[in-house]
Amino acid sequence: MSSGADMPIGIFDSGVGGLTVLHALREQLPKEDLIYLGDTARVPYGTKSPESVQRYAAHAAVWLTERGIKLLVVACNTASAVALDVLRRDLAPLPVIGVIEPGAAAAVAHSAAQRHLVLATEGTAARGAYTEAIRSLNKSATVEELGCSMFVAVAEEGWGGDPIATAVAEKYLASYRSRPASERPDTAILGCTHFPLVSDAIATALGPDITIVDSASTTAKAVAAELDARNLAASGDRTGSVRLVATDSAARFARVGSAFLGEPCTESDIELTDIHPLGGAADRTGA
Ligand code: DGL
């Protein structure tokens, strides 16, 4: 019989962006089995209402918990911003880790001036979850949140190194670079799982004095700490498995996902599924 420690970790995102978190988990926790669900049928979440994102996140979480997981990672900033509290409440005692608290902690740790700029989707920025998380760690920090959803499309197209990424970054960010030094943020948080793929363009547009912080590796550290605290870490001489599941278009998931994962994957590596928990017409019309 499998004990808790032998069970996989479940991870979900609206699409391929959370593969940056999966990559960090594999590096830091190589013994763990991982199931990654990308809700590619309903991406993007970042421009949807909080109610829709909460419903989608619940569907993804139920699909994963039905596979038997020991911990859930919400590897999507938008879903973490609007659905984390509900998921924690509904799935207790299952540990649920989002990407915002680890990202906020990393930013506070890196920032000398405690002037933070959060780059995120519209949905995440509107919720103000990063502001709340940063202020809970440092009451006097200043936080600005900027919705820049266009970066999602640029990253999805694999154009992170293209002049189009530079142009989009200039459009969103040039005004921060031209502020007086005392008003310029000193930390920019990549508050969207897609943004590590456009981080070079973001860094250039913001100028040299701003540190870019990404939540993938700090989220993996938070997962490792939670597993240790609950005695749930996989042990023994083993290498964990990775199962990649999408709700639409395995071919696109493989093509775009390879860049996020940092290694090639092919269409045959991706399983397709439907995550409507009730599976019936009533649920579909309500979605
Ligand atoms: N994964 C989303 C996030 O981190 C970005 C893509 C989307 O809008 O769904 O916010």
Coordinates of C-alpha atoms in Angstrom, one line a residue, residues 18-280:
G18 CA 3.9 26.5 -14.6
L19 CA 6.4 24.2 -16.2
T20 CA 9.0 26.7 -14.9
V21 CA 7.9 25.6 -11.4
L22 CA 8.0 22.0 -12.4
H23 CA 11.5 22.4 -13.6
A24 CA 12.6 23.9 -10.3
L25 CA 10.8 21.1 -8.4
R26 CA 12.7 18.5 -10.4
E27 CA 16.0 20.2 -9.7
Q28 CA 15.3 20.5 -6.0
L29 CA 13.3 17.4 -5.3
P30 CA 14.6 14.8 -7.8
K31 CA 13.1 11.8 -5.9
E32 CA 9.5 13.1 -6.1
D33 CA 6.9 11.9 -8.6
L34 CA 5.2 14.9 -10.2
I35 CA 1.9 15.1 -12.1
Y36 CA 1.5 18.4 -14.0
L37 CA -1.9 19.5 -15.3
G38 CA -2.0 22.4 -17.8
D39 CA -5.5 23.7 -18.4
T40 CA -4.7 24.6 -22.1
A41 CA -8.4 24.4 -23.0
R42 CA -9.1 27.5 -20.9
V43 CA -5.9 29.4 -21.0
P44 CA -5.5 32.4 -20.4
Y45 CA -6.8 32.7 -16.8
G46 CA -5.2 36.2 -16.5
T47 CA -7.9 38.0 -18.3
K48 CA -10.9 36.1 -16.8
S49 CA -13.1 37.1 -13.9
P50 CA -12.1 35.8 -10.4
E51 CA -15.2 33.7 -10.3
S52 CA -14.3 31.9 -13.5
V53 CA -10.7 31.4 -12.4
Q54 CA -11.9 30.0 -9.0
R55 CA -14.1 27.5 -10.8
Y56 CA -11.4 26.4 -13.2
A57 CA -8.9 26.1 -10.3
A58 CA -11.3 23.9 -8.4
H59 CA -11.8 21.7 -11.4
A60 CA -8.1 21.3 -11.9
A61 CA -7.5 20.6 -8.2
V62 CA -10.3 18.0 -8.0
W63 CA -8.8 16.2 -11.1
L64 CA -5.4 16.0 -9.4
T65 CA -6.7 15.0 -5.9
E66 CA -8.6 12.2 -7.6
R67 CA -5.3 10.8 -8.8
G68 CA -4.0 10.7 -5.2
I69 CA -1.5 13.4 -4.4
K70 CA 0.2 14.3 -1.2
L71 CA 0.6 18.1 -1.9
L72 CA -0.9 20.5 -4.4
V73 CA 1.2 23.3 -6.1
V74 CA -0.8 26.1 -7.7
A75 CA 1.8 27.0 -10.2
C76 CA -0.2 29.9 -11.6
N77 CA -0.1 33.4 -10.2
T78 CA -3.6 34.3 -11.3
A79 CA -5.1 31.1 -9.7
S80 CA -2.9 31.7 -6.6
A81 CA -4.1 35.3 -6.3
V82 CA -7.8 34.5 -6.5
A83 CA -8.3 30.9 -5.5
L84 CA -5.6 29.8 -3.0
D85 CA -7.7 30.5 0.1
V86 CA -10.7 28.6 -1.3
L87 CA -8.6 25.7 -2.4
R88 CA -6.8 25.5 1.1
R89 CA -10.2 25.5 2.8
D90 CA -11.8 23.0 0.5
L91 CA -8.9 20.6 0.3
A92 CA -7.8 20.6 3.9
P93 CA -5.8 18.8 5.3
L94 CA -4.0 18.5 1.9
P95 CA -1.2 21.0 1.8
V96 CA -1.7 23.6 -0.9
I97 CA 1.3 25.9 -1.9
G98 CA 0.8 28.8 -4.3
V99 CA 3.5 30.9 -6.0
I100 CA 2.7 34.3 -4.5
E101 CA 3.9 33.9 -0.9
P102 CA 7.3 32.4 -1.9
G103 CA 7.7 35.1 -4.6
A104 CA 6.9 37.9 -2.1
A105 CA 9.3 36.4 0.4
A106 CA 12.1 36.3 -2.2
A107 CA 11.5 39.9 -3.2
V108 CA 11.5 41.2 0.4
A109 CA 14.8 39.2 1.0
H110 CA 16.4 40.7 -2.1
S111 CA 15.3 44.3 -1.8
A112 CA 17.4 47.0 -0.1
A113 CA 15.0 49.9 -0.7
Q114 CA 11.8 47.8 -0.3
R115 CA 10.3 49.4 -3.5
H116 CA 8.7 46.6 -5.4
L117 CA 7.2 46.4 -8.9
V118 CA 5.0 43.4 -9.6
L119 CA 4.6 42.4 -13.2
A120 CA 1.6 40.2 -13.6
T121 CA -1.5 39.4 -15.5
E122 CA -4.5 41.8 -15.3
G123 CA -6.3 39.4 -12.9
T124 CA -3.3 39.1 -10.5
A125 CA -2.6 42.8 -10.5
A126 CA -6.2 43.7 -9.9
R127 CA -6.4 41.4 -6.9
G128 CA -3.4 43.0 -5.1
A129 CA -2.3 39.7 -3.6
Y130 CA 1.4 40.5 -4.0
T131 CA 0.9 43.8 -2.2
E132 CA -0.8 42.0 0.7
A133 CA 1.9 39.3 0.8
I134 CA 4.8 41.8 0.7
R135 CA 3.2 44.1 3.3
S136 CA 2.6 41.2 5.6
L137 CA 6.4 40.7 5.6
N138 CA 7.4 44.4 5.6
K139 CA 4.7 46.9 6.5
S140 CA 6.7 49.9 5.1
A141 CA 7.4 48.4 1.7
T142 CA 6.0 50.2 -1.3
V143 CA 4.4 47.9 -3.9
E144 CA 3.2 48.7 -7.4
E145 CA 1.4 46.0 -9.4
L146 CA 1.3 46.3 -13.2
G147 CA -0.9 44.2 -15.5
C148 CA 1.1 43.3 -18.6
S149 CA -0.8 40.4 -20.1
M150 CA 0.8 40.9 -23.6
F151 CA 4.0 39.2 -22.3
V152 CA 2.0 36.0 -22.0
A153 CA 1.3 35.9 -25.7
V154 CA 4.9 36.9 -26.5
A155 CA 6.2 34.0 -24.3
E156 CA 3.7 31.5 -25.7
E157 CA 5.0 32.3 -29.2
G158 CA 8.6 31.7 -28.1
W159 CA 9.5 35.3 -28.9
G160 CA 11.3 36.1 -25.6
G161 CA 14.5 37.0 -27.5
D162 CA 12.8 38.7 -30.4
P163 CA 12.6 42.5 -31.0
I164 CA 8.9 42.3 -30.4
A165 CA 9.6 41.3 -26.7
T166 CA 11.9 44.4 -26.4
A167 CA 9.2 46.6 -27.9
V168 CA 6.5 45.3 -25.6
A169 CA 8.8 45.6 -22.6
E170 CA 9.6 49.2 -23.6
K171 CA 5.9 50.1 -23.9
Y172 CA 5.1 48.8 -20.4
L173 CA 8.3 49.6 -18.5
A174 CA 10.2 52.6 -20.0
S175 CA 8.5 55.1 -17.6
Y176 CA 9.9 53.2 -14.6
R177 CA 13.5 53.5 -15.9
S178 CA 13.1 57.2 -16.5
R179 CA 12.0 58.0 -12.9
P180 CA 14.4 59.6 -10.5
A181 CA 16.5 57.0 -8.7
S182 CA 14.8 57.6 -5.3
E183 CA 11.4 56.7 -6.8
R184 CA 12.4 53.8 -9.0
P185 CA 11.6 50.3 -7.8
D186 CA 14.7 48.3 -6.9
T187 CA 13.0 44.9 -7.3
A188 CA 10.8 43.6 -10.1
I189 CA 8.8 40.4 -9.4
L190 CA 7.9 38.2 -12.3
G191 CA 4.4 37.7 -11.0
C192 CA 3.3 35.5 -13.9
T193 CA 4.6 32.0 -14.7
H194 CA 5.2 33.0 -18.3
F195 CA 7.4 36.0 -17.6
P196 CA 10.8 34.1 -17.0
L197 CA 10.8 33.6 -20.7
V198 CA 10.8 37.3 -21.4
S199 CA 13.0 38.3 -18.4
D200 CA 15.9 39.5 -20.6
A201 CA 13.6 42.0 -22.3
I202 CA 12.1 43.1 -19.0
A203 CA 15.6 43.5 -17.4
T204 CA 16.8 45.6 -20.4
A205 CA 13.7 47.9 -20.3
L206 CA 13.9 48.4 -16.5
G207 CA 17.7 49.2 -16.5
P208 CA 20.6 47.8 -14.5
D209 CA 19.6 48.9 -10.9
I210 CA 16.6 46.6 -10.6
T211 CA 16.8 43.0 -9.4
I212 CA 14.5 40.6 -11.1
V213 CA 12.9 38.0 -8.8
D214 CA 11.1 34.9 -10.0
S215 CA 9.1 32.6 -7.8
A216 CA 9.8 29.2 -9.4
S217 CA 12.8 28.3 -7.2
T218 CA 11.5 29.8 -4.0
T219 CA 8.2 27.9 -4.6
A220 CA 10.2 24.7 -4.9
K221 CA 11.9 25.5 -1.6
A222 CA 8.6 26.1 0.1
V223 CA 7.4 22.7 -1.2
A224 CA 10.5 21.0 0.1
A225 CA 10.1 22.6 3.5
E226 CA 6.4 21.6 3.7
L227 CA 7.2 18.0 2.8
D228 CA 9.9 17.9 5.4
A229 CA 7.6 19.4 8.1
R230 CA 4.9 16.8 7.4
N231 CA 7.3 13.9 7.0
L232 CA 6.1 13.4 3.4
A233 CA 9.3 13.7 1.4
A234 CA 10.1 10.7 -0.9
S235 CA 13.1 8.8 0.3
G236 CA 15.4 6.0 -0.9
D237 CA 17.5 5.6 -4.0
R238 CA 15.1 6.7 -6.6
T239 CA 14.4 9.1 -9.4
G240 CA 10.9 10.6 -9.5
S241 CA 8.7 10.3 -12.6
V242 CA 7.0 13.2 -14.4
R243 CA 3.5 12.9 -15.9
L244 CA 2.4 15.8 -18.2
V245 CA -1.3 16.2 -18.8
A246 CA -3.1 18.9 -20.8
T247 CA -6.8 19.7 -21.4
D248 CA -6.3 20.6 -25.1
S249 CA -3.8 20.4 -27.9
A250 CA -0.9 18.1 -26.9
A251 CA 1.1 19.2 -29.9
R252 CA 1.0 22.9 -29.0
F253 CA 1.7 22.0 -25.3
A254 CA 4.8 20.1 -26.3
R255 CA 6.0 22.7 -28.7
V256 CA 5.6 25.7 -26.4
G257 CA 6.2 23.8 -23.2
S258 CA 9.7 22.6 -24.1
A259 CA 11.0 26.2 -23.6
F260 CA 9.4 26.5 -20.2
L261 CA 10.5 23.1 -19.1
G262 CA 14.0 23.7 -20.3
E263 CA 14.2 20.4 -22.2
P264 CA 12.5 18.9 -25.2
C265 CA 9.2 17.2 -25.0
T266 CA 7.1 15.7 -27.8
E267 CA 3.4 15.3 -28.4
S268 CA 3.5 11.7 -27.3
D269 CA 4.8 12.8 -23.9
I270 CA 1.5 14.6 -23.2
E271 CA -1.7 13.0 -22.1
L272 CA -5.0 14.7 -22.9
T273 CA -7.9 14.9 -20.4
D274 CA -11.1 16.6 -19.6
I275 CA -11.2 18.1 -16.1
H276 CA -14.9 19.0 -15.6
P277 CA -15.4 17.2 -12.3
L278 CA -19.1 16.5 -12.9
G279 CA -18.5 15.7 -16.6
G280 CA -22.1 16.5 -17.4

